[in-house]
Coordinates of C-alpha atoms in Angstrom, one line a residue:
M1 CA 34.6 11.2 3.8
R2 CA 32.9 10.4 7.2
K3 CA 30.9 7.0 7.1
S4 CA 28.5 8.2 9.5
H5 CA 27.5 11.4 7.3
V6 CA 27.4 8.6 5.0
A7 CA 24.3 6.8 6.9
A8 CA 22.7 10.3 8.4
Y9 CA 22.3 11.1 4.4
L10 CA 21.2 8.4 3.4
I11 CA 18.6 8.3 5.5
A12 CA 17.1 11.9 5.6
I13 CA 16.7 12.3 1.3
A14 CA 14.5 15.2 1.6
V15 CA 12.0 15.2 -1.6
L16 CA 9.7 16.7 -3.9
A17 CA 8.7 16.3 -7.7
G18 CA 10.6 18.6 -10.2
C19 CA 7.6 18.4 -13.3
N20 CA 5.5 16.0 -12.7
G21 CA 2.4 14.9 -14.4
K22 CA -1.4 15.1 -13.6
E23 CA -4.0 13.6 -14.2
T24 CA -7.0 15.7 -14.9
P25 CA -10.3 17.0 -16.6
T26 CA -10.8 20.1 -18.1
T27 CA -13.7 21.0 -15.8
S28 CA -13.2 24.8 -14.4
T29 CA -15.8 27.0 -12.5
V30 CA -15.5 29.7 -15.0
A31 CA -17.6 30.2 -17.4
T32 CA -15.7 27.5 -20.6
T33 CA -16.9 26.3 -24.5
D34 CA -15.2 23.1 -25.3
T35 CA -12.0 22.0 -23.9
T36 CA -11.3 20.4 -27.2
P37 CA -7.6 21.0 -28.0
T38 CA -7.4 22.3 -31.1
S39 CA -4.3 25.3 -30.6
P40 CA -2.3 26.2 -34.6
P41 CA 0.7 24.1 -34.8
V42 CA 3.6 24.2 -34.9
T43 CA 6.0 25.5 -37.7
A44 CA 7.2 21.8 -39.8
A45 CA 10.4 24.2 -40.3
A46 CA 13.3 23.0 -38.5
P47 CA 14.5 24.8 -35.3
I48 CA 16.9 27.3 -35.2
R49 CA 19.0 25.5 -31.8
L50 CA 20.4 28.2 -30.2
D51 CA 23.7 27.4 -28.6
Q52 CA 23.4 26.2 -25.1
G53 CA 26.5 23.8 -24.4
W54 CA 24.6 20.8 -26.2
T55 CA 24.8 18.7 -29.3
A56 CA 21.4 18.1 -31.2
E57 CA 22.3 14.3 -29.9
E58 CA 22.4 15.8 -26.2
A59 CA 19.4 17.4 -26.6
E60 CA 17.6 13.8 -28.3
Q61 CA 19.5 12.1 -25.3
F62 CA 17.4 14.5 -23.2
Y63 CA 14.7 13.9 -24.6
Y64 CA 14.3 10.2 -24.6
T65 CA 16.0 8.8 -22.1
P66 CA 13.7 6.6 -19.7
Q67 CA 13.7 7.4 -16.3
G68 CA 10.8 4.2 -15.4
S69 CA 7.5 6.9 -16.1
Q70 CA 4.6 4.2 -17.6
L71 CA 1.8 5.5 -18.6
I72 CA -0.5 3.3 -21.0
P73 CA 1.2 0.2 -23.0
Y74 CA 3.0 0.8 -25.9
A75 CA 1.1 -0.6 -28.6
W76 CA -2.3 0.7 -27.1
F77 CA -0.8 4.2 -27.5
L78 CA 0.1 3.4 -31.2
A79 CA -2.8 2.7 -32.1
L80 CA -5.5 4.8 -30.3
E81 CA -7.6 6.4 -32.0
V82 CA -9.3 9.9 -31.4
D83 CA -12.3 10.0 -29.2
G84 CA -15.1 11.0 -32.6
G85 CA -12.4 10.0 -35.4
E86 CA -10.7 7.7 -36.6
S87 CA -7.2 9.1 -36.5
L88 CA -4.6 8.8 -34.4
F89 CA -4.3 9.3 -30.6
R90 CA -0.4 9.7 -31.4
D91 CA -0.7 12.0 -34.7
N92 CA 1.3 15.6 -35.0
A93 CA -1.7 17.6 -35.3
H94 CA -3.5 16.2 -32.5
M95 CA -0.3 16.4 -30.3
E96 CA 0.2 19.6 -31.4
R97 CA -3.1 21.3 -30.5
L98 CA -2.5 19.6 -26.8
G99 CA 0.5 22.3 -26.7
Y100 CA 3.6 19.5 -27.4
I101 CA 6.1 19.8 -29.3
T102 CA 6.7 17.0 -32.4
A103 CA 9.8 14.8 -33.8
S104 CA 9.0 15.3 -38.2
A105 CA 11.0 12.2 -38.5
A106 CA 12.1 9.0 -36.4
S107 CA 15.9 8.6 -35.5
P108 CA 17.4 6.4 -33.7
G109 CA 16.3 7.6 -30.4
N110 CA 12.7 8.2 -30.9
P111 CA 12.3 4.9 -33.8
D112 CA 8.0 5.9 -33.6
A113 CA 9.2 9.8 -33.6
L114 CA 7.3 10.6 -30.8
P115 CA 6.9 13.7 -29.6
V116 CA 9.5 15.7 -27.5
G117 CA 9.0 14.2 -24.0
F118 CA 7.1 10.8 -25.3
V119 CA 9.7 7.5 -24.9
V120 CA 8.5 3.8 -25.0
D121 CA 10.0 2.0 -21.2
S122 CA 10.9 -1.5 -21.1
G123 CA 11.7 -1.4 -17.1
T124 CA 15.3 -3.0 -17.7
E125 CA 16.6 -1.8 -14.5
P126 CA 16.7 -4.6 -11.3
M127 CA 12.8 -2.9 -10.1
L128 CA 9.8 -3.7 -10.6
T129 CA 8.7 -3.9 -13.8
P130 CA 5.2 -3.4 -15.7
A131 CA 4.5 -6.4 -15.9
D132 CA 4.6 -7.1 -11.7
D133 CA 2.1 -4.9 -11.7
I134 CA -0.5 -6.0 -14.2
G135 CA -3.0 -8.4 -12.6
S136 CA -2.4 -7.2 -8.9
A137 CA -4.7 -8.6 -6.9
D138 CA -5.0 -5.3 -5.1
P139 CA -5.6 -3.1 -7.5
Q140 CA -5.4 -0.3 -4.9
R141 CA -2.7 -0.3 -3.9
S142 CA -1.2 0.1 -7.6
T143 CA 0.3 3.5 -7.8
G144 CA 0.2 2.9 -11.9
P145 CA -2.8 4.4 -14.1
S146 CA -3.0 1.3 -15.4
G147 CA -4.6 -1.1 -12.5
N148 CA -5.2 -4.2 -14.0
T149 CA -4.5 -5.1 -17.7
G150 CA -3.6 -8.4 -17.5
A151 CA -1.8 -7.3 -21.2
G152 CA 1.6 -8.5 -20.0
S153 CA 3.7 -5.7 -21.8
T154 CA 6.9 -5.1 -20.4
K155 CA 7.0 -2.2 -23.4
W156 CA 5.1 1.0 -21.6
L157 CA 4.4 5.5 -23.2
G158 CA 6.1 6.9 -20.5
M159 CA 6.8 11.0 -20.0
T160 CA 10.2 12.8 -19.1
C161 CA 11.2 15.7 -17.6
A162 CA 11.7 16.8 -21.7
A163 CA 7.7 17.7 -22.5
C164 CA 7.7 19.8 -19.7
H165 CA 10.7 21.2 -19.7
T166 CA 11.7 21.4 -23.6
G167 CA 10.0 24.9 -25.3
E168 CA 9.7 27.2 -28.6
L169 CA 9.3 30.1 -29.6
R170 CA 8.1 31.6 -33.3
H171 CA 9.7 34.0 -35.0
G172 CA 9.8 36.2 -38.7
G173 CA 8.6 33.1 -39.5
K174 CA 10.9 31.0 -37.7
T175 CA 10.9 28.6 -34.9
F176 CA 13.3 28.2 -31.8
R177 CA 14.1 25.7 -29.8
I178 CA 14.3 26.1 -26.0
D179 CA 15.8 23.0 -24.5
G180 CA 14.9 23.4 -20.6
G181 CA 12.9 25.9 -20.8
P182 CA 9.4 25.5 -19.9
A183 CA 6.6 23.9 -22.2
M184 CA 3.7 25.6 -24.3
A185 CA 1.7 22.1 -23.4
D186 CA -1.7 20.8 -22.1
H187 CA -1.3 18.4 -19.7
E188 CA -4.5 18.3 -18.4
T189 CA -6.5 18.3 -21.7
F190 CA -4.1 15.3 -22.3
T191 CA -5.5 12.9 -19.7
A192 CA -8.7 14.4 -20.2
A193 CA -8.1 13.5 -24.0
M194 CA -7.1 9.7 -23.4
A195 CA -9.1 8.7 -20.8
R196 CA -12.5 9.6 -23.3
A197 CA -10.5 8.3 -26.5
L198 CA -10.4 4.9 -25.0
E199 CA -13.2 4.9 -23.1
A200 CA -14.8 5.4 -27.4
T201 CA -12.4 2.7 -28.1
H202 CA -13.7 -0.3 -25.7
R203 CA -17.3 1.6 -26.2
D204 CA -17.1 1.5 -30.7
D205 CA -16.9 -2.1 -31.9
A206 CA -15.9 -0.8 -34.7
K207 CA -13.4 1.3 -33.7
F208 CA -12.0 -1.0 -31.1
T209 CA -11.6 -3.7 -33.9
R210 CA -9.3 -1.3 -35.7
F211 CA -7.4 -0.3 -32.4
A212 CA -6.9 -4.1 -31.4
Q213 CA -5.9 -5.3 -35.1
R214 CA -2.9 -2.2 -34.6
V215 CA -2.2 -3.9 -31.7
L216 CA -1.9 -7.7 -32.6
G217 CA -0.6 -7.9 -36.4
T218 CA -0.6 -11.0 -37.2
S219 CA -1.5 -12.6 -33.8
Y220 CA -5.5 -10.9 -34.6
N221 CA -7.9 -13.0 -33.6
A222 CA -11.4 -13.7 -31.8
E223 CA -9.6 -15.3 -28.9
A224 CA -6.7 -12.6 -28.9
A225 CA -9.2 -9.5 -29.3
N226 CA -11.0 -10.9 -26.6
K227 CA -8.6 -11.0 -24.2
L228 CA -7.4 -7.2 -24.8
K229 CA -11.4 -6.3 -25.2
A230 CA -11.5 -7.0 -21.0
D231 CA -7.6 -5.2 -20.6
L232 CA -8.7 -2.1 -21.8
T233 CA -12.0 -2.0 -20.5
A234 CA -9.9 -2.8 -16.9
Y235 CA -7.3 0.2 -18.3
T236 CA -9.5 2.1 -19.2
A237 CA -12.0 2.3 -15.9
S238 CA -8.3 2.7 -14.3
F239 CA -7.0 5.3 -15.7
K240 CA -11.1 7.0 -15.9
Q241 CA -10.4 7.3 -12.0
A242 CA -7.1 8.3 -11.6
V243 CA -7.7 11.3 -14.1
E244 CA -11.4 12.5 -12.5
R245 CA -8.9 12.2 -9.3
N246 CA -6.9 15.3 -9.6
A247 CA -9.8 16.9 -11.3
A248 CA -8.9 21.1 -10.5
P249 CA -12.4 23.0 -9.9
V250 CA -10.1 25.5 -12.9
V251 CA -8.6 24.4 -15.6
Y252 CA -5.1 25.0 -16.0
G253 CA -4.1 25.7 -19.5
F254 CA -1.7 26.0 -21.2
A255 CA 2.4 26.2 -19.7
R256 CA 1.0 24.4 -16.4
L257 CA 0.4 22.4 -14.5
D258 CA -0.4 21.5 -10.2
A259 CA 2.3 19.1 -10.1
F260 CA 2.6 19.1 -5.7
G261 CA -1.0 18.9 -5.5
A262 CA -0.6 15.6 -8.2
I263 CA 2.4 13.2 -6.5
F264 CA 0.0 14.3 -2.7
N265 CA -2.6 12.0 -4.3
Q266 CA -0.7 10.0 -5.8
V267 CA 1.5 9.1 -2.4
T268 CA -1.3 10.0 0.3
E269 CA -3.8 8.9 -1.2
V270 CA -4.1 5.9 -4.0
A271 CA -0.7 4.1 -2.3
L272 CA -1.4 4.6 1.0
A273 CA -5.1 3.7 -0.2
I274 CA -6.7 6.3 1.9
P275 CA -9.7 8.6 0.6
G276 CA -9.7 11.0 3.3
N277 CA -6.3 11.9 1.8
H278 CA -7.7 13.5 -1.3
A279 CA -7.4 17.5 -1.7
P280 CA -8.2 18.8 -5.2
S281 CA -5.5 19.8 -7.3
D282 CA -5.9 23.5 -7.2
A283 CA -2.7 25.4 -7.4
P284 CA -0.8 24.9 -10.6
V285 CA 2.0 27.1 -11.3
S286 CA 4.8 27.1 -14.5
F287 CA 6.7 24.6 -15.6
P288 CA 10.8 26.4 -13.9
F289 CA 13.3 26.4 -16.7
L290 CA 15.8 24.4 -16.1
W291 CA 19.3 25.2 -17.1
G292 CA 21.5 26.2 -13.6
T293 CA 19.1 24.6 -11.5
P294 CA 21.8 21.8 -10.1
A295 CA 23.9 24.3 -8.7
L296 CA 20.9 25.9 -6.6
D297 CA 20.8 25.4 -3.8
W298 CA 17.3 24.8 -3.1
V299 CA 15.1 24.1 -5.7
Q300 CA 10.9 24.1 -6.4
W301 CA 8.9 27.2 -6.5
N302 CA 8.9 27.3 -2.6
G303 CA 13.0 26.2 -2.5
S304 CA 11.0 22.6 -0.9
V305 CA 14.1 20.7 -1.8
D306 CA 17.7 20.8 -2.2
N307 CA 18.8 17.1 -3.1
P308 CA 18.6 16.3 -6.8
L309 CA 18.5 13.1 -7.3
A310 CA 15.0 12.5 -4.3
R311 CA 13.7 15.9 -6.8
N312 CA 14.1 13.6 -10.2
V313 CA 13.1 10.2 -7.8
G314 CA 9.6 12.7 -7.2
E315 CA 9.4 13.5 -11.2
V316 CA 8.9 10.0 -11.9
M317 CA 6.7 9.4 -9.0
G318 CA 4.3 11.7 -10.2
V319 CA 4.8 11.6 -13.8
Y320 CA 3.0 7.8 -14.0
G321 CA 6.0 6.1 -12.5
N322 CA 5.1 2.6 -10.5
F323 CA 5.7 1.7 -6.9
T324 CA 4.1 0.3 -3.6
L325 CA 4.3 1.7 -0.2
D326 CA 2.9 -1.5 1.0
P327 CA 5.1 -3.2 3.7
V328 CA 3.8 -6.6 2.7
P329 CA 5.9 -8.4 2.0
P330 CA 8.4 -6.7 2.9
E331 CA 11.1 -7.3 0.6
K332 CA 8.0 -5.5 -2.2
Q333 CA 7.8 -2.3 -0.6
F334 CA 9.2 0.8 -1.7
T335 CA 9.8 -0.6 -4.9
S336 CA 8.8 1.1 -7.9
S337 CA 10.2 1.4 -11.4
V338 CA 12.1 3.9 -11.0
R339 CA 15.8 4.3 -13.0
L340 CA 18.2 6.0 -10.8
L341 CA 21.1 5.5 -13.4
N342 CA 19.4 7.2 -16.0
L343 CA 17.8 9.7 -14.1
D344 CA 21.6 10.5 -12.7
K345 CA 22.9 10.8 -16.7
M346 CA 19.9 13.1 -16.9
E347 CA 20.9 16.1 -14.4
Q348 CA 25.1 15.5 -15.4
Q349 CA 23.9 16.7 -19.3
I350 CA 21.2 19.3 -17.4
A351 CA 24.4 20.2 -15.9
R352 CA 25.9 21.2 -18.9
L353 CA 23.2 23.4 -20.0
S354 CA 23.4 26.7 -20.4
A355 CA 21.0 29.5 -20.7
P356 CA 20.0 30.3 -24.2
K357 CA 21.4 33.9 -25.5
W358 CA 19.2 36.5 -27.0
P359 CA 19.6 35.8 -30.6
E360 CA 20.2 39.8 -31.7
E361 CA 20.0 38.5 -35.4
H362 CA 16.7 37.0 -35.2
F363 CA 15.1 39.3 -32.5
G364 CA 16.6 43.3 -33.0
A365 CA 19.5 43.9 -31.7
I366 CA 20.0 45.1 -28.0
D367 CA 20.1 48.4 -27.1
Q368 CA 23.1 49.0 -25.1
A369 CA 23.0 52.1 -23.7
K370 CA 19.5 51.4 -22.5
A371 CA 21.3 48.2 -21.1
D372 CA 23.2 49.7 -19.3
A373 CA 20.6 52.0 -17.8
G374 CA 19.2 48.6 -16.7
K375 CA 21.9 47.3 -15.0
Q376 CA 22.5 50.2 -12.8
L377 CA 18.0 50.0 -12.1
Y378 CA 18.9 46.4 -11.3
A379 CA 21.7 46.5 -9.1
E380 CA 19.1 49.2 -7.1
T381 CA 16.3 47.6 -7.3
C382 CA 16.0 43.8 -8.4
I383 CA 19.2 42.7 -7.4
K384 CA 18.6 42.4 -3.6
C385 CA 16.9 39.4 -4.8
H386 CA 17.5 38.2 -8.0
F387 CA 21.3 37.9 -8.1
V388 CA 23.8 38.2 -11.4
R389 CA 27.8 37.3 -11.1
D390 CA 30.4 39.1 -10.8
A391 CA 33.6 40.1 -13.0
N392 CA 34.5 36.8 -12.6
G393 CA 31.8 35.4 -14.0
A394 CA 30.9 33.8 -9.9
F395 CA 27.3 34.9 -8.5
P396 CA 26.6 34.9 -4.8
M397 CA 28.0 30.9 -3.2
T398 CA 26.7 29.2 0.1
P399 CA 29.4 28.2 3.0
P400 CA 31.6 25.0 2.5
N401 CA 28.9 22.0 4.1
K402 CA 30.1 19.6 5.4
F403 CA 30.8 17.8 2.2
G404 CA 32.8 20.9 1.1
K405 CA 30.8 22.0 -1.5
Q406 CA 29.4 25.3 -1.9
F407 CA 25.6 26.0 -4.1
V408 CA 24.8 29.2 -6.0
R409 CA 22.6 30.9 -3.2
T410 CA 18.5 32.1 -3.6
V411 CA 16.7 33.9 -1.5
M412 CA 13.5 32.5 0.1
V413 CA 10.7 35.0 0.4
P414 CA 8.5 35.1 2.4
V415 CA 4.1 34.6 0.6
A416 CA 3.1 37.3 2.5
T417 CA 5.8 39.6 1.6
I418 CA 6.1 38.6 -2.1
G419 CA 1.6 39.2 -1.7
T420 CA 1.8 36.7 -5.0
D421 CA -0.9 33.5 -5.4
P422 CA -0.5 32.1 -1.9
M423 CA -2.2 28.6 -2.9
M424 CA 1.3 26.5 -4.3
V425 CA 2.2 26.7 -0.8
K426 CA -0.9 26.2 1.4
R427 CA -1.3 23.2 0.4
F428 CA 2.3 21.8 0.0
T429 CA 1.5 22.4 4.2
R430 CA -1.4 20.6 4.0
M431 CA -2.0 17.0 6.6
V432 CA -2.6 13.8 5.5
D433 CA -3.2 10.2 7.7
P434 CA 0.5 8.5 6.7
G435 CA -1.0 5.5 7.0
V436 CA 1.3 2.7 7.1
L437 CA 4.3 4.6 6.7
K438 CA 3.1 5.6 10.1
P439 CA 6.2 3.9 11.9
L440 CA 8.0 5.9 9.9
V441 CA 6.6 9.1 10.6
G442 CA 6.9 9.7 14.8
N443 CA 4.3 7.6 15.0
A444 CA 1.6 10.7 14.4
A445 CA -1.9 10.4 13.7
Q446 CA -1.5 12.9 11.1
A447 CA 1.5 14.9 8.9
P448 CA 2.7 16.9 6.5
A449 CA 1.8 15.4 3.4
A450 CA 5.7 16.6 2.3
T451 CA 6.9 14.3 5.1
V452 CA 5.5 11.7 4.3
L453 CA 5.9 12.0 0.3
G454 CA 9.5 12.6 1.7
V455 CA 9.3 9.3 3.3
A456 CA 8.3 7.6 0.3
D457 CA 10.4 8.8 -1.7
R458 CA 13.7 8.1 0.5
G459 CA 12.3 4.0 0.6
V460 CA 11.6 4.6 -2.9
I461 CA 15.8 5.6 -3.9
L462 CA 17.1 3.3 -0.8
R463 CA 15.3 0.4 -2.0
A464 CA 16.9 1.7 -6.0
F465 CA 20.2 1.7 -4.7
A466 CA 20.2 -1.9 -3.3
A467 CA 18.7 -3.3 -6.2
L468 CA 21.4 -2.1 -8.7
Q469 CA 24.3 -4.4 -9.3
P470 CA 26.9 -3.8 -9.8
P471 CA 26.4 -2.1 -5.8
L472 CA 27.4 2.1 -6.0
T473 CA 29.7 2.4 -3.2
D474 CA 28.9 5.1 -1.0
A475 CA 30.3 8.0 -2.4
Q476 CA 29.0 7.8 -6.1
K477 CA 25.3 7.4 -3.9
L478 CA 26.0 11.3 -2.3
A479 CA 27.2 12.0 -6.0
M480 CA 24.3 11.2 -7.2
M481 CA 22.7 13.0 -4.5
G482 CA 24.7 16.1 -5.2
F483 CA 26.8 16.2 -2.1
R484 CA 23.7 17.7 0.3
D485 CA 23.9 18.1 3.4
P486 CA 21.2 15.9 5.3
D487 CA 20.6 18.5 8.2
S488 CA 19.7 21.8 5.7
K489 CA 15.7 22.3 6.0
P490 CA 13.7 24.6 3.4
P491 CA 14.6 28.3 5.0
N492 CA 10.9 28.8 4.6
P493 CA 8.6 26.8 2.6
L494 CA 5.5 28.7 2.7
G495 CA 7.6 31.1 0.6
Y496 CA 8.6 31.3 -3.4
K497 CA 12.3 31.4 -4.4
A498 CA 14.4 34.1 -5.8
R499 CA 16.6 32.8 -8.2
P500 CA 19.6 34.1 -11.2
L501 CA 17.2 35.2 -14.1
D502 CA 20.0 34.5 -16.9
G503 CA 17.8 33.2 -19.7
I504 CA 14.6 34.8 -18.3
W505 CA 13.4 36.2 -21.2
A506 CA 12.4 32.7 -22.9
T507 CA 10.8 31.9 -20.0
A508 CA 7.2 33.4 -19.9
P509 CA 5.0 33.8 -18.5
F510 CA 6.4 35.0 -15.6
L511 CA 5.0 34.5 -11.9
H512 CA 4.8 31.2 -10.1
A513 CA 1.4 30.8 -11.4
G514 CA 2.0 31.8 -15.1
S515 CA -0.2 34.7 -14.2
V516 CA 1.5 37.1 -15.8
P517 CA 2.1 37.1 -19.9
N518 CA 5.7 38.8 -20.0
L519 CA 7.6 41.0 -18.7
Y520 CA 6.9 44.0 -19.2
Q521 CA 3.1 43.1 -17.6
L522 CA 5.3 42.1 -14.6
L523 CA 6.9 45.4 -14.1
L524 CA 3.7 47.4 -14.0
P525 CA 1.9 47.5 -10.7
A526 CA -0.3 44.9 -10.2
K527 CA -3.6 47.5 -10.6
D528 CA -2.5 47.1 -14.0
R529 CA -1.4 44.7 -15.4
V530 CA -3.7 42.9 -17.8
K531 CA -6.8 40.7 -15.8
N532 CA -7.2 38.1 -18.7
F533 CA -5.5 37.1 -21.6
H534 CA -5.2 34.1 -24.0
V535 CA -1.8 31.9 -23.8
G536 CA -1.3 28.7 -25.7
S537 CA 0.2 30.8 -28.9
R538 CA 4.5 30.2 -29.6
D539 CA 4.7 34.0 -31.2
F540 CA 7.0 35.8 -29.5
D541 CA 6.9 38.9 -28.9
P542 CA 9.8 40.8 -28.3
A543 CA 9.5 44.1 -27.6
D544 CA 7.1 43.3 -23.9
V545 CA 9.0 39.8 -23.9
G546 CA 6.7 36.9 -23.5
F547 CA 4.0 35.5 -26.1
S548 CA 1.6 37.0 -28.0
T549 CA -2.0 37.1 -26.2
Q550 CA -4.1 37.4 -28.7
P551 CA -7.0 34.8 -28.8
S552 CA -5.9 32.9 -31.8
P553 CA -7.6 29.5 -32.7
G554 CA -7.2 27.1 -29.5
S555 CA -5.6 29.5 -27.3
F556 CA -7.0 29.2 -24.0
E557 CA -8.2 33.0 -21.7
F558 CA -6.3 32.8 -18.4
R559 CA -8.4 34.7 -16.6
T560 CA -7.8 35.8 -13.1
N561 CA -11.4 36.2 -11.9
A562 CA -14.3 34.5 -12.6
P563 CA -17.1 36.1 -15.2
D564 CA -19.5 37.2 -12.1
G565 CA -15.6 38.6 -10.9
T566 CA -15.0 36.4 -8.1
P567 CA -11.1 36.0 -7.6
I568 CA -10.2 32.8 -9.0
A569 CA -7.4 30.5 -6.1
G570 CA -4.6 29.9 -7.8
N571 CA -4.8 32.3 -10.8
S572 CA -3.8 35.6 -9.1
N573 CA -1.3 37.8 -11.4
A574 CA -0.5 40.3 -7.8
G575 CA 2.2 40.4 -5.8
H576 CA 5.9 41.3 -6.6
E577 CA 5.5 44.6 -6.5
G578 CA 6.1 47.4 -4.1
L579 CA 10.2 48.9 -3.8
Y580 CA 12.7 46.4 -5.6
Y581 CA 10.0 45.1 -7.6
T582 CA 8.3 47.3 -9.2
Q583 CA 9.4 51.3 -7.7
I584 CA 12.2 52.7 -6.8
R585 CA 13.1 55.0 -3.1
Q586 CA 13.9 58.9 -5.0
N587 CA 13.6 61.9 -2.4
D588 CA 13.2 60.0 0.2
A589 CA 10.2 58.3 -1.4
N590 CA 9.2 55.4 -3.3
R591 CA 7.8 55.6 -6.8
D592 CA 6.8 53.5 -9.8
F593 CA 8.8 52.4 -12.6
T594 CA 8.4 55.2 -15.5
D595 CA 7.6 53.3 -19.0
T596 CA 11.7 54.3 -19.9
E597 CA 12.6 52.2 -17.1
R598 CA 11.0 49.4 -17.5
R599 CA 12.2 49.2 -21.1
A600 CA 15.9 49.7 -19.8
I601 CA 15.6 46.9 -17.2
I602 CA 14.0 44.3 -19.7
E603 CA 16.8 45.1 -21.9
Y604 CA 19.0 44.4 -19.3
L605 CA 17.3 41.4 -19.0
K606 CA 18.0 40.5 -22.3
T607 CA 21.6 40.1 -21.6
L608 CA 21.9 37.9 -19.2
R609 CA 23.0 33.8 -19.9

């Protein structure tokens, strides 16, 4: 490999987060009642693991490998009580109501039996540790939600991509684990509930005393408790501010999140200390499934990035990673809590993850004759955008890039063509003040938020590379970045990506905004799709292929329109219809699929793996 290619590549990293968390209260323009989560708990029985190429040990490694996320001091999370009661915030019953998958027992990789995707992060890589950020003289420049905790803790609760990219289904009294599948989590309500719990703890003397006794243990005394109280008060104020910053006008509900909105605000508003860069986080999207992703030419719903390391670092920056963009002093600029080596290890593991196979013994045998008919219909319609494997098991590939690498081709469909909700791509193209990063974006007074994020992401990666000991070789760095072509440009950031549909049966709800509950509804003309449905249940419907949409304790009513009939931006279930989507060409005219044809296509989709 030529050195010029390496040098060019290391300064041309693209970005955007793959599974970012966000901090939002559950406020809404849609009529709602109590937003406290009360969804039914998952079954206590051990889940059935479908064959996806991972051992149980590898799955646990994916769930509990720290990535540099630092949300709250770890001891505080273990000690925190819910608002309005004395039960612990981390109790399984509470976390299950928030939609997270809980652990029934401790394990070597998870000694405190945390939910899937929640992890202790102790900052062991030679980069910015939590202690470096504590007591910052300028908390505006601190990107972590902690601000000045003053606690001196080096153990923090973090989150990993598994929190949003691990799914479970229930059917026939059994639970099925889907590694790399979309979660049913309600992260918006999680952060709002934590803010209320923190507020109650520092406000209520009895609650605080119990909290302090748990945190301090045998070191508990009046002086230590007073110091902890001051730390908690400062942290709570900062955390509440973070939650309010990303307040959305409409509640997302389960299984969706505005990842882009959160990270754009974190980088351009908070890290750059420019309040005018703020924008509402009003473009929620579903959590995409992970299997096959490392091999794709473009990732993200709008195909905005191809570099796996940049995407994963962006994820950590969006899920409570600490980083600084301030160039004073220069040696601190772009320092971060990001764990590059762990991120690379997880990416390699995801590359070995396969789509789940339809479990016929549990969900019913596939009707092969119907599936064969669906395969023919798929070839006449869907395959235009969603490629399938050929007789040799290979997808259509890109031409070799300058590093000799090929990737699975995806199709970027302009939003005007696909007709689905446009909010995500609209927010992606917004302009911001680049602040101290202005020299790195051509000295422009305004730059696309994605460009500013790319510069920040690149700086964090290069700083982290420089800190690693022993140093990585150029070949190792290129391998970590997936051997992606630095000259490649997203084919259309104002479009949505169509990818192969292996395992699509396990990934409801559908469309990028999660606005269609099952595959049957997706194959209907948009005017005939349900406009409101309940989400939050993990009860699987193997006929329509999706989750139960019936009201249940704690379920959330997803609405495409407000009660007065006004369309809700970000929630449209329109689009993905017409010829090749919900229609077929016949006798020189387009006609809608018949019900028999829809069922045949669904049966074929069950076979894709």
